[in-house]
mmCIF file of C-alpha atoms and ligand atoms in Angstrom:
data_model
loop_
_atom_site.group_PDB
_atom_site.id
_atom_site.type_symbol
_atom_site.label_atom_id
_atom_site.label_comp_id
_atom_site.label_asym_id
_atom_site.label_seq_id
_atom_site.Cartn_x
_atom_site.Cartn_y
_atom_site.Cartn_z
ATOM 1 C CA UNK A 1 0.000 0.000 0.000
ATOM 2 C CA UNK A 2 1.156 3.533 -0.659
ATOM 3 C CA UNK A 3 -0.554 5.051 2.342
ATOM 4 C CA UNK A 4 2.798 5.230 4.135
ATOM 5 C CA UNK A 5 4.277 7.112 1.216
ATOM 6 C CA UNK A 6 1.596 9.756 1.137
ATOM 7 C CA UNK A 7 1.190 9.863 4.896
ATOM 8 C CA UNK A 8 4.908 10.661 5.118
ATOM 9 C CA UNK A 9 4.077 13.897 3.365
ATOM 10 C CA UNK A 10 2.968 15.477 6.673
ATOM 11 C CA UNK A 11 -0.244 17.373 7.367
ATOM 12 C CA UNK A 12 -1.563 20.068 5.104
ATOM 13 C CA UNK A 13 -1.064 23.667 5.975
ATOM 14 C CA UNK A 14 -3.256 26.386 4.657
ATOM 15 C CA UNK A 15 -1.546 29.704 4.433
ATOM 16 C CA UNK A 16 -2.116 33.054 2.859
ATOM 17 C CA UNK A 17 -0.414 32.771 -0.494
ATOM 18 C CA UNK A 18 2.786 34.697 -0.882
ATOM 19 C CA UNK A 19 3.834 34.266 -4.504
ATOM 20 C CA UNK A 20 7.425 34.854 -3.505
ATOM 21 C CA UNK A 21 7.331 32.053 -0.910
ATOM 22 C CA UNK A 22 10.488 30.101 -1.508
ATOM 23 C CA UNK A 23 10.837 26.498 -2.491
ATOM 24 C CA UNK A 24 13.140 26.227 0.481
ATOM 25 C CA UNK A 25 10.113 26.656 2.721
ATOM 26 C CA UNK A 26 8.315 23.819 0.975
ATOM 27 C CA UNK A 27 11.365 21.592 1.089
ATOM 28 C CA UNK A 28 11.877 21.968 4.819
ATOM 29 C CA UNK A 29 12.330 18.557 6.383
ATOM 30 C CA UNK A 30 10.234 18.945 9.506
ATOM 31 C CA UNK A 31 6.787 20.352 9.913
ATOM 32 C CA UNK A 32 8.031 22.813 12.501
ATOM 33 C CA UNK A 33 10.664 24.141 10.133
ATOM 34 C CA UNK A 34 8.090 24.411 7.355
ATOM 35 C CA UNK A 35 5.669 26.260 9.563
ATOM 36 C CA UNK A 36 8.313 28.670 10.789
ATOM 37 C CA UNK A 37 9.555 29.385 7.285
ATOM 38 C CA UNK A 38 6.046 29.761 5.901
ATOM 39 C CA UNK A 39 5.099 32.140 8.688
ATOM 40 C CA UNK A 40 8.169 34.246 7.951
ATOM 41 C CA UNK A 41 7.448 34.308 4.227
ATOM 42 C CA UNK A 42 3.797 35.164 4.739
ATOM 43 C CA UNK A 43 4.689 37.987 7.055
ATOM 44 C CA UNK A 44 7.550 39.362 4.981
ATOM 45 C CA UNK A 45 6.466 38.877 1.381
ATOM 46 C CA UNK A 46 4.633 41.737 -0.324
ATOM 47 C CA UNK A 47 1.738 39.562 -1.507
ATOM 48 C CA UNK A 48 -0.534 40.853 -4.265
ATOM 49 C CA UNK A 49 -3.821 42.365 -3.049
ATOM 50 C CA UNK A 50 -6.315 39.487 -3.143
ATOM 51 C CA UNK A 51 -4.220 36.384 -3.268
ATOM 52 C CA UNK A 52 -6.378 33.420 -2.278
ATOM 53 C CA UNK A 53 -5.261 30.865 0.254
ATOM 54 C CA UNK A 54 -3.892 27.521 -0.907
ATOM 55 C CA UNK A 55 -2.713 24.317 0.674
ATOM 56 C CA UNK A 56 0.774 22.966 0.106
ATOM 57 C CA UNK A 57 2.326 19.765 1.391
ATOM 58 C CA UNK A 58 6.102 19.346 1.670
ATOM 59 C CA UNK A 59 7.622 17.473 -1.301
ATOM 60 C CA UNK A 60 7.701 13.672 -1.030
ATOM 61 C CA UNK A 61 11.371 12.704 -1.157
ATOM 62 C CA UNK A 62 11.125 8.907 -1.214
ATOM 63 C CA UNK A 63 11.604 7.017 -4.473
ATOM 64 C CA UNK A 64 8.318 5.793 -5.998
ATOM 65 C CA UNK A 65 7.387 2.103 -6.072
ATOM 66 C CA UNK A 66 6.326 0.338 -9.241
ATOM 67 C CA UNK A 67 2.695 0.165 -8.134
ATOM 68 C CA UNK A 68 0.071 -2.369 -9.163
ATOM 69 C CA UNK A 69 -2.028 -0.837 -11.982
ATOM 70 C CA UNK A 70 -5.299 -2.503 -10.929
ATOM 71 C CA UNK A 71 -7.185 -1.673 -7.744
ATOM 72 C CA UNK A 72 -8.655 -4.019 -5.125
ATOM 73 C CA UNK A 73 -10.302 -7.107 -6.642
ATOM 74 C CA UNK A 74 -13.223 -6.721 -4.196
ATOM 75 C CA UNK A 75 -14.422 -3.363 -5.545
ATOM 76 C CA UNK A 76 -17.566 -3.451 -7.671
ATOM 77 C CA UNK A 77 -17.377 0.079 -9.097
ATOM 78 C CA UNK A 78 -14.130 0.199 -11.090
ATOM 79 C CA UNK A 79 -13.106 3.402 -12.823
ATOM 80 C CA UNK A 80 -10.680 2.931 -15.696
ATOM 81 C CA UNK A 81 -8.189 5.807 -15.829
ATOM 82 C CA UNK A 82 -5.573 6.284 -18.554
ATOM 83 C CA UNK A 83 -2.473 8.450 -19.001
ATOM 84 C CA UNK A 84 0.798 8.589 -20.895
ATOM 85 C CA UNK A 85 3.332 7.672 -18.201
ATOM 86 C CA UNK A 86 4.714 4.651 -16.323
ATOM 87 C CA UNK A 87 3.397 3.546 -12.911
ATOM 88 C CA UNK A 88 6.404 5.235 -11.259
ATOM 89 C CA UNK A 89 5.377 8.657 -12.640
ATOM 90 C CA UNK A 90 3.827 11.428 -10.547
ATOM 91 C CA UNK A 91 0.480 11.039 -12.335
ATOM 92 C CA UNK A 92 0.218 7.361 -11.484
ATOM 93 C CA UNK A 93 1.571 7.626 -7.949
ATOM 94 C CA UNK A 94 -1.151 10.270 -7.584
ATOM 95 C CA UNK A 95 -3.738 7.886 -9.014
ATOM 96 C CA UNK A 96 -2.682 5.286 -6.466
ATOM 97 C CA UNK A 97 -3.184 7.896 -3.731
ATOM 98 C CA UNK A 98 -6.606 8.638 -5.248
ATOM 99 C CA UNK A 99 -7.418 4.916 -5.312
ATOM 100 C CA UNK A 100 -6.417 4.492 -1.665
ATOM 101 C CA UNK A 101 -8.683 7.357 -0.584
ATOM 102 C CA UNK A 102 -11.537 6.115 -2.740
ATOM 103 C CA UNK A 103 -11.301 2.533 -1.485
ATOM 104 C CA UNK A 104 -11.213 3.784 2.100
ATOM 105 C CA UNK A 105 -14.074 6.281 1.756
ATOM 106 C CA UNK A 106 -16.278 3.769 -0.081
ATOM 107 C CA UNK A 107 -15.590 0.891 2.287
ATOM 108 C CA UNK A 108 -13.775 -0.963 -0.500
ATOM 109 C CA UNK A 109 -16.646 -0.811 -2.981
ATOM 110 C CA UNK A 110 -15.033 1.654 -5.423
ATOM 111 C CA UNK A 111 -11.579 1.637 -6.992
ATOM 112 C CA UNK A 112 -9.395 3.020 -9.793
ATOM 113 C CA UNK A 113 -7.756 0.782 -12.415
ATOM 114 C CA UNK A 114 -4.777 2.572 -13.969
ATOM 115 C CA UNK A 115 -3.922 2.167 -17.657
ATOM 116 C CA UNK A 116 -0.421 3.690 -17.892
ATOM 117 C CA UNK A 117 2.043 4.454 -20.690
ATOM 118 C CA UNK A 118 -0.444 5.531 -23.408
ATOM 119 C CA UNK A 119 -2.035 2.044 -23.332
ATOM 120 C CA UNK A 120 -5.463 3.660 -23.945
ATOM 121 C CA UNK A 121 -4.065 6.100 -26.519
ATOM 122 C CA UNK A 122 -2.571 9.576 -26.559
ATOM 123 C CA UNK A 123 -3.961 12.516 -24.625
ATOM 124 C CA UNK A 124 -6.218 13.900 -27.362
ATOM 125 C CA UNK A 125 -7.601 10.403 -28.150
ATOM 126 C CA UNK A 126 -8.329 9.860 -24.462
ATOM 127 C CA UNK A 127 -10.090 13.241 -24.181
ATOM 128 C CA UNK A 128 -12.362 12.152 -27.024
ATOM 129 C CA UNK A 129 -12.943 8.695 -25.504
ATOM 130 C CA UNK A 130 -13.798 10.152 -22.083
ATOM 131 C CA UNK A 131 -16.126 12.719 -23.631
ATOM 132 C CA UNK A 132 -17.934 9.896 -25.465
ATOM 133 C CA UNK A 133 -18.049 7.723 -22.353
ATOM 134 C CA UNK A 134 -16.019 4.843 -23.821
ATOM 135 C CA UNK A 135 -13.249 5.540 -21.274
ATOM 136 C CA UNK A 136 -14.062 6.477 -17.661
ATOM 137 C CA UNK A 137 -11.249 8.812 -16.623
ATOM 138 C CA UNK A 138 -7.922 10.347 -17.610
ATOM 139 C CA UNK A 139 -5.116 12.501 -16.324
ATOM 140 C CA UNK A 140 -3.823 14.792 -19.037
ATOM 141 C CA UNK A 141 -1.529 17.771 -19.414
ATOM 142 C CA UNK A 142 -3.046 20.989 -20.731
ATOM 143 C CA UNK A 143 -1.367 20.236 -24.079
ATOM 144 C CA UNK A 144 -4.432 19.196 -26.113
ATOM 145 C CA UNK A 145 -7.045 21.105 -24.077
ATOM 146 C CA UNK A 146 -7.188 24.510 -25.867
ATOM 147 C CA UNK A 147 -7.926 22.704 -29.144
ATOM 148 C CA UNK A 148 -10.407 20.273 -27.529
ATOM 149 C CA UNK A 149 -13.529 22.480 -27.361
ATOM 150 C CA UNK A 150 -14.594 26.098 -27.817
ATOM 151 C CA UNK A 151 -15.364 26.295 -24.117
ATOM 152 C CA UNK A 152 -11.829 25.161 -23.197
ATOM 153 C CA UNK A 153 -9.975 27.367 -25.700
ATOM 154 C CA UNK A 154 -9.103 29.845 -22.936
ATOM 155 C CA UNK A 155 -6.918 27.178 -21.280
ATOM 156 C CA UNK A 156 -4.200 28.350 -23.725
ATOM 157 C CA UNK A 157 -3.288 31.035 -21.200
ATOM 158 C CA UNK A 158 -2.008 28.350 -18.795
ATOM 159 C CA UNK A 159 0.639 27.296 -21.315
ATOM 160 C CA UNK A 160 2.349 30.699 -21.517
ATOM 161 C CA UNK A 161 6.082 30.626 -20.753
ATOM 162 C CA UNK A 162 7.097 31.750 -17.277
ATOM 163 C CA UNK A 163 3.469 32.457 -16.326
ATOM 164 C CA UNK A 164 3.805 31.029 -12.820
ATOM 165 C CA UNK A 165 6.977 32.110 -11.010
ATOM 166 C CA UNK A 166 6.452 29.569 -8.219
ATOM 167 C CA UNK A 167 4.423 26.503 -7.293
ATOM 168 C CA UNK A 168 2.646 28.647 -4.725
ATOM 169 C CA UNK A 169 1.519 31.147 -7.345
ATOM 170 C CA UNK A 170 0.222 28.312 -9.534
ATOM 171 C CA UNK A 171 -1.774 26.797 -6.664
ATOM 172 C CA UNK A 172 -3.161 30.206 -5.689
ATOM 173 C CA UNK A 173 -4.555 30.630 -9.221
ATOM 174 C CA UNK A 174 -5.581 27.046 -9.992
ATOM 175 C CA UNK A 175 -7.228 26.372 -6.631
ATOM 176 C CA UNK A 176 -9.054 29.694 -6.621
ATOM 177 C CA UNK A 177 -11.938 31.148 -8.571
ATOM 178 C CA UNK A 178 -9.992 31.264 -11.854
ATOM 179 C CA UNK A 179 -9.222 27.566 -11.639
ATOM 180 C CA UNK A 180 -12.860 26.755 -10.874
ATOM 181 C CA UNK A 181 -13.985 28.710 -13.932
ATOM 182 C CA UNK A 182 -11.447 26.964 -16.154
ATOM 183 C CA UNK A 183 -12.541 23.527 -14.931
ATOM 184 C CA UNK A 184 -16.171 24.515 -15.581
ATOM 185 C CA UNK A 185 -15.197 25.108 -19.221
ATOM 186 C CA UNK A 186 -15.520 21.337 -19.646
ATOM 187 C CA UNK A 187 -19.197 21.391 -18.689
ATOM 188 C CA UNK A 188 -21.278 20.296 -21.660
ATOM 189 C CA UNK A 189 -18.372 18.614 -23.468
ATOM 190 C CA UNK A 190 -19.162 15.180 -22.006
ATOM 191 C CA UNK A 191 -16.302 15.557 -19.538
ATOM 192 C CA UNK A 192 -16.414 16.598 -15.904
ATOM 193 C CA UNK A 193 -13.066 18.060 -14.833
ATOM 194 C CA UNK A 194 -12.426 17.066 -11.226
ATOM 195 C CA UNK A 195 -9.245 18.843 -10.146
ATOM 196 C CA UNK A 196 -6.026 20.503 -11.234
ATOM 197 C CA UNK A 197 -3.181 18.085 -10.662
ATOM 198 C CA UNK A 198 0.456 18.779 -11.564
ATOM 199 C CA UNK A 199 2.602 17.860 -14.516
ATOM 200 C CA UNK A 200 5.303 20.302 -13.371
ATOM 201 C CA UNK A 201 7.977 22.722 -14.538
ATOM 202 C CA UNK A 202 9.138 21.697 -17.990
ATOM 203 C CA UNK A 203 12.851 21.563 -18.859
ATOM 204 C CA UNK A 204 14.602 21.023 -22.196
ATOM 205 C CA UNK A 205 16.656 17.891 -22.884
ATOM 206 C CA UNK A 206 18.713 16.983 -25.965
ATOM 207 C CA UNK A 207 21.229 14.536 -27.358
ATOM 208 C CA UNK A 208 23.643 17.038 -28.987
ATOM 209 C CA UNK A 209 25.194 19.586 -26.620
ATOM 210 C CA UNK A 210 24.868 21.540 -23.418
ATOM 211 C CA UNK A 211 22.244 24.289 -23.608
ATOM 212 C CA UNK A 212 22.553 27.252 -21.238
ATOM 213 C CA UNK A 213 21.409 30.253 -23.302
ATOM 214 C CA UNK A 214 18.370 30.441 -25.600
ATOM 215 C CA UNK A 215 20.802 30.931 -28.510
ATOM 216 C CA UNK A 216 22.178 27.451 -27.950
ATOM 217 C CA UNK A 217 18.838 26.054 -29.177
ATOM 218 C CA UNK A 218 19.241 27.545 -32.670
ATOM 219 C CA UNK A 219 18.479 25.013 -35.361
ATOM 220 C CA UNK A 220 17.603 22.237 -32.923
ATOM 221 C CA UNK A 221 14.565 20.083 -33.581
ATOM 222 C CA UNK A 222 12.670 20.016 -30.312
ATOM 223 C CA UNK A 223 9.541 17.944 -29.745
ATOM 224 C CA UNK A 224 6.747 19.906 -28.090
ATOM 225 C CA UNK A 225 3.223 18.919 -27.187
ATOM 226 C CA UNK A 226 0.514 19.461 -29.794
ATOM 227 C CA UNK A 227 -0.076 22.936 -28.375
ATOM 228 C CA UNK A 228 0.212 26.218 -30.269
ATOM 229 C CA UNK A 229 1.565 28.223 -27.332
ATOM 230 C CA UNK A 230 4.324 25.715 -26.652
ATOM 231 C CA UNK A 231 5.261 25.604 -30.340
ATOM 232 C CA UNK A 232 5.346 29.410 -30.567
ATOM 233 C CA UNK A 233 7.562 29.523 -27.493
ATOM 234 C CA UNK A 234 10.140 27.149 -28.963
ATOM 235 C CA UNK A 235 10.055 29.097 -32.233
ATOM 236 C CA UNK A 236 10.732 32.294 -30.256
ATOM 237 C CA UNK A 237 13.692 30.502 -28.676
ATOM 238 C CA UNK A 238 15.112 29.796 -32.135
ATOM 239 C CA UNK A 239 14.434 26.062 -32.166
ATOM 240 C CA UNK A 240 12.393 24.129 -34.719
ATOM 241 C CA UNK A 241 9.388 22.806 -32.803
ATOM 242 C CA UNK A 242 7.990 19.433 -33.837
ATOM 243 C CA UNK A 243 4.664 18.521 -32.231
ATOM 244 C CA UNK A 244 3.886 14.906 -31.432
ATOM 245 C CA UNK A 245 2.149 12.793 -28.807
ATOM 246 C CA UNK A 246 4.182 11.491 -25.879
ATOM 247 C CA UNK A 247 3.844 7.864 -26.949
ATOM 248 C CA UNK A 248 5.981 8.546 -30.024
ATOM 249 C CA UNK A 249 8.714 10.575 -28.347
ATOM 250 C CA UNK A 250 11.132 7.888 -27.167
ATOM 251 C CA UNK A 251 11.363 6.264 -30.601
ATOM 252 C CA UNK A 252 11.671 9.612 -32.397
ATOM 253 C CA UNK A 253 14.546 10.592 -30.080
ATOM 254 C CA UNK A 254 16.193 7.210 -30.558
ATOM 255 C CA UNK A 255 15.912 7.410 -34.345
ATOM 256 C CA UNK A 256 17.194 10.987 -34.351
ATOM 257 C CA UNK A 257 14.193 12.501 -36.137
ATOM 258 C CA UNK A 258 14.207 15.019 -33.268
ATOM 259 C CA UNK A 259 17.183 16.265 -31.221
ATOM 260 C CA UNK A 260 15.376 16.953 -28.004
ATOM 261 C CA UNK A 261 12.167 17.429 -26.083
ATOM 262 C CA UNK A 262 10.907 19.187 -22.981
ATOM 263 C CA UNK A 263 9.108 17.853 -19.908
ATOM 264 C CA UNK A 264 9.269 17.858 -16.104
ATOM 265 C CA UNK A 265 11.722 15.449 -14.470
ATOM 266 C CA UNK A 266 8.798 13.351 -13.208
ATOM 267 C CA UNK A 267 8.204 12.518 -16.887
ATOM 268 C CA UNK A 268 11.777 12.600 -18.208
ATOM 269 C CA UNK A 269 13.220 10.404 -15.471
ATOM 270 C CA UNK A 270 10.368 8.613 -13.677
ATOM 271 C CA UNK A 271 7.685 8.469 -16.372
ATOM 272 C CA UNK A 272 9.597 7.687 -19.570
ATOM 273 C CA UNK A 273 13.366 7.215 -18.814
ATOM 274 C CA UNK A 274 14.267 9.742 -21.516
ATOM 275 C CA UNK A 275 17.519 10.643 -19.709
ATOM 276 C CA UNK A 276 19.005 7.374 -20.961
ATOM 277 C CA UNK A 277 19.143 8.799 -24.498
ATOM 278 C CA UNK A 278 19.134 12.560 -23.672
ATOM 279 C CA UNK A 279 22.358 13.312 -21.799
ATOM 280 C CA UNK A 280 21.949 17.132 -21.784
ATOM 281 C CA UNK A 281 19.288 18.544 -19.514
ATOM 282 C CA UNK A 282 18.652 22.248 -18.966
ATOM 283 C CA UNK A 283 16.799 23.387 -15.858
ATOM 284 C CA UNK A 284 15.067 26.277 -17.617
ATOM 285 C CA UNK A 285 11.548 25.677 -16.215
ATOM 286 C CA UNK A 286 9.940 27.263 -19.297
ATOM 287 C CA UNK A 287 6.338 26.280 -18.498
ATOM 288 C CA UNK A 288 4.593 25.329 -15.280
ATOM 289 C CA UNK A 289 2.497 22.571 -16.765
ATOM 290 C CA UNK A 290 -0.797 21.937 -14.989
ATOM 291 C CA UNK A 291 -2.556 18.604 -15.376
ATOM 292 C CA UNK A 292 -6.227 17.804 -15.023
ATOM 293 C CA UNK A 293 -7.980 14.777 -13.563
ATOM 294 C CA UNK A 294 -11.271 14.241 -15.360
ATOM 295 C CA UNK A 295 -14.143 11.787 -15.681
ATOM 296 C CA UNK A 296 -16.787 11.090 -18.294
ATOM 297 C CA UNK A 297 -19.967 13.049 -17.475
ATOM 298 C CA UNK A 298 -22.082 9.964 -18.256
ATOM 299 C CA UNK A 299 -20.027 7.802 -15.929
ATOM 300 C CA UNK A 300 -20.144 10.453 -13.185
ATOM 301 C CA UNK A 301 -23.912 10.856 -13.560
ATOM 302 C CA UNK A 302 -24.288 7.084 -13.338
ATOM 303 C CA UNK A 303 -22.841 7.090 -9.803
ATOM 304 C CA UNK A 304 -25.039 7.577 -6.742
ATOM 305 C CA UNK A 305 -24.797 10.941 -4.951
ATOM 306 C CA UNK A 306 -22.835 9.235 -2.194
ATOM 307 C CA UNK A 307 -20.372 7.682 -4.660
ATOM 308 C CA UNK A 308 -19.948 11.032 -6.416
ATOM 309 C CA UNK A 309 -19.175 12.602 -3.050
ATOM 310 C CA UNK A 310 -16.496 10.002 -2.278
ATOM 311 C CA UNK A 311 -14.880 10.534 -5.680
ATOM 312 C CA UNK A 312 -14.881 14.321 -5.335
ATOM 313 C CA UNK A 313 -13.419 14.121 -1.840
ATOM 314 C CA UNK A 314 -10.756 11.608 -2.916
ATOM 315 C CA UNK A 315 -9.820 13.809 -5.922
ATOM 316 C CA UNK A 316 -9.241 16.825 -3.694
ATOM 317 C CA UNK A 317 -7.224 14.900 -1.098
ATOM 318 C CA UNK A 318 -5.111 13.225 -3.767
ATOM 319 C CA UNK A 319 -4.542 16.545 -5.558
ATOM 320 C CA UNK A 320 -2.365 17.899 -2.763
ATOM 321 C CA UNK A 321 -0.519 14.585 -2.414
ATOM 322 C CA UNK A 322 0.049 14.234 -6.150
ATOM 323 C CA UNK A 323 1.579 17.712 -6.285
ATOM 324 C CA UNK A 324 3.836 16.918 -3.328
ATOM 325 C CA UNK A 325 4.953 13.746 -5.111
ATOM 326 C CA UNK A 326 5.600 15.706 -8.325
ATOM 327 C CA UNK A 327 7.649 18.370 -6.539
ATOM 328 C CA UNK A 328 9.677 15.671 -4.816
ATOM 329 C CA UNK A 329 10.363 14.009 -8.156
ATOM 330 C CA UNK A 330 11.657 17.271 -9.604
ATOM 331 C CA UNK A 331 14.309 17.306 -6.853
ATOM 332 C CA UNK A 332 15.090 13.583 -6.777
ATOM 333 C CA UNK A 333 14.972 13.240 -10.562
ATOM 334 C CA UNK A 334 17.674 15.839 -11.008
ATOM 335 C CA UNK A 335 19.978 14.116 -8.513
ATOM 336 C CA UNK A 336 19.349 10.723 -10.096
ATOM 337 C CA UNK A 337 20.046 11.986 -13.608
ATOM 338 C CA UNK A 338 23.277 13.626 -12.451
ATOM 339 C CA UNK A 339 24.302 10.351 -10.822
ATOM 340 C CA UNK A 340 23.454 8.557 -14.081
ATOM 341 C CA UNK A 341 25.995 10.810 -15.831
ATOM 342 C CA UNK A 342 23.723 13.395 -17.448
ATOM 343 C CA UNK A 343 24.810 17.029 -17.673
ATOM 344 C CA UNK A 344 22.194 19.092 -15.840
ATOM 345 C CA UNK A 345 22.684 22.814 -16.488
ATOM 346 C CA UNK A 346 21.245 25.827 -14.690
ATOM 347 C CA UNK A 347 20.339 29.025 -16.528
ATOM 348 C CA UNK A 348 19.940 32.745 -15.960
ATOM 349 C CA UNK A 349 16.151 32.696 -16.069
ATOM 350 C CA UNK A 350 15.880 36.432 -16.900
ATOM 351 C CA UNK A 351 17.510 35.687 -20.259
ATOM 352 C CA UNK A 352 14.893 33.018 -21.050
ATOM 353 C CA UNK A 353 11.995 35.214 -19.921
ATOM 354 C CA UNK A 354 13.239 37.966 -22.230
ATOM 355 C CA UNK A 355 13.628 35.570 -25.177
ATOM 356 C CA UNK A 356 10.055 34.273 -24.822
ATOM 357 C CA UNK A 357 8.278 37.574 -24.056
ATOM 358 C CA UNK A 358 7.037 38.009 -27.636
ATOM 359 C CA UNK A 359 4.759 34.981 -27.199
ATOM 360 C CA UNK A 360 2.543 37.076 -24.888
ATOM 361 C CA UNK A 361 1.820 39.470 -27.777
ATOM 362 C CA UNK A 362 1.210 36.839 -30.443
ATOM 363 C CA UNK A 363 -2.398 37.517 -31.456
ATOM 364 C CA UNK A 364 -2.641 34.207 -33.355
ATOM 365 C CA UNK A 365 -2.542 32.241 -30.109
ATOM 366 C CA UNK A 366 -5.965 33.263 -28.848
ATOM 367 C CA UNK A 367 -4.814 34.255 -25.378
ATOM 368 C CA UNK A 368 -7.661 35.738 -23.318
ATOM 369 C CA UNK A 369 -6.160 39.083 -22.261
ATOM 370 C CA UNK A 370 -8.588 39.654 -19.362
ATOM 371 C CA UNK A 371 -7.935 36.227 -17.954
ATOM 372 C CA UNK A 372 -4.183 36.752 -18.306
ATOM 373 C CA UNK A 373 -4.417 40.057 -16.419
ATOM 374 C CA UNK A 374 -6.393 38.385 -13.608
ATOM 375 C CA UNK A 375 -3.772 35.655 -13.319
ATOM 376 C CA UNK A 376 -0.920 38.158 -13.306
ATOM 377 C CA UNK A 377 -2.642 40.156 -10.557
ATOM 378 C CA UNK A 378 -2.342 37.063 -8.377
ATOM 379 C CA UNK A 379 1.100 35.843 -9.411
ATOM 380 C CA UNK A 380 2.653 39.295 -9.468
ATOM 381 C CA UNK A 381 4.722 38.195 -12.492
ATOM 382 C CA UNK A 382 5.432 40.085 -15.727
HETATM 383 O O1 EAX B 1 0.948 14.682 -19.659
HETATM 384 O O2 EAX B 1 3.088 14.987 -23.683
HETATM 385 C C1 EAX B 1 3.731 15.466 -22.745
HETATM 386 O O3 EAX B 1 4.852 15.951 -22.903
HETATM 387 C C2 EAX B 1 3.133 15.477 -21.364
HETATM 388 O O4 EAX B 1 3.901 16.231 -20.487
HETATM 389 C C3 EAX B 1 3.042 14.100 -20.764
HETATM 390 O O5 EAX B 1 2.572 13.197 -21.653
HETATM 391 C C4 EAX B 1 2.175 14.087 -19.500
#
């Protein structure tokens, strides 16, 4: 059981969001240290006017187990959930946390069966399948969401480079009113969006050479998600973006049809082992990539009110744990890749922010300017 793993993540703390709150505070080993640091940050940081409260758990710094994909054999209500990563990834460790809560809340009658590693298809296929009710659930990045439906087109704003300067600022936005409105964009599409989970800060990897400055990317073929904002960002950086689904990336890298790709370490190291063929890794954190946990509206409506309640409660509880697991993987993944022999390079982030600024003014991307302004009022960035 993974309860020990998630329980080790210490109790939740709700605090007034200070966008500048440091990662050091979150990484503090003991609860006391975390509380002290958080209190200091909250008191000292000049937080934006109406920053909502959020909950943050300390990062989970124990290596993930290769969990069993299927839930308890005794459960009668089994929800089939797909994604694009291995069982050791942050998505699937989060789904195991979700399963544990759901089994407990439902007295063992409900469970989650995980279908990892694109076994049910790529993210846009799974969105379609869930909206038609032929697949129960999925966890997906925001990659395919702006193109999914008219009512989710405004999700493009979440893919802007350097939009969220910290995890705390992302949680303040995504767990507040703005996040609720974005999730509600799925209403009527056949999908009920349950919660914002975390894909994480995306970093560039490649097989050719060390990349420290945006200029170093010139002429490189970099795989991006099938997302216009991400593609425009890599164009602005001077690379040649090539969009493809995650399931095709390993082979394309191996065959050399692309030089590199970008993802959080939870995906690069834990979810897809890309570091084995991508020795150069740049910690440039270009996008904070949110993820969404979602269920077919038909399937949700077919549950009793009590069962719906258990699922909603489990989704919320697992959200905080999944994020803590993801943040832990970003730290542990880096150390593990360095130990493996990869070159992990740090950057002067100001240089990268400058090089990607033009994306904010690209009218072809359909960015909702009002929504962007509301987000920036909370994050205090740009
Ligand atoms: O959603 O396609 C991607 O790069 C995503 O980050 C990954 O599949 C997890």
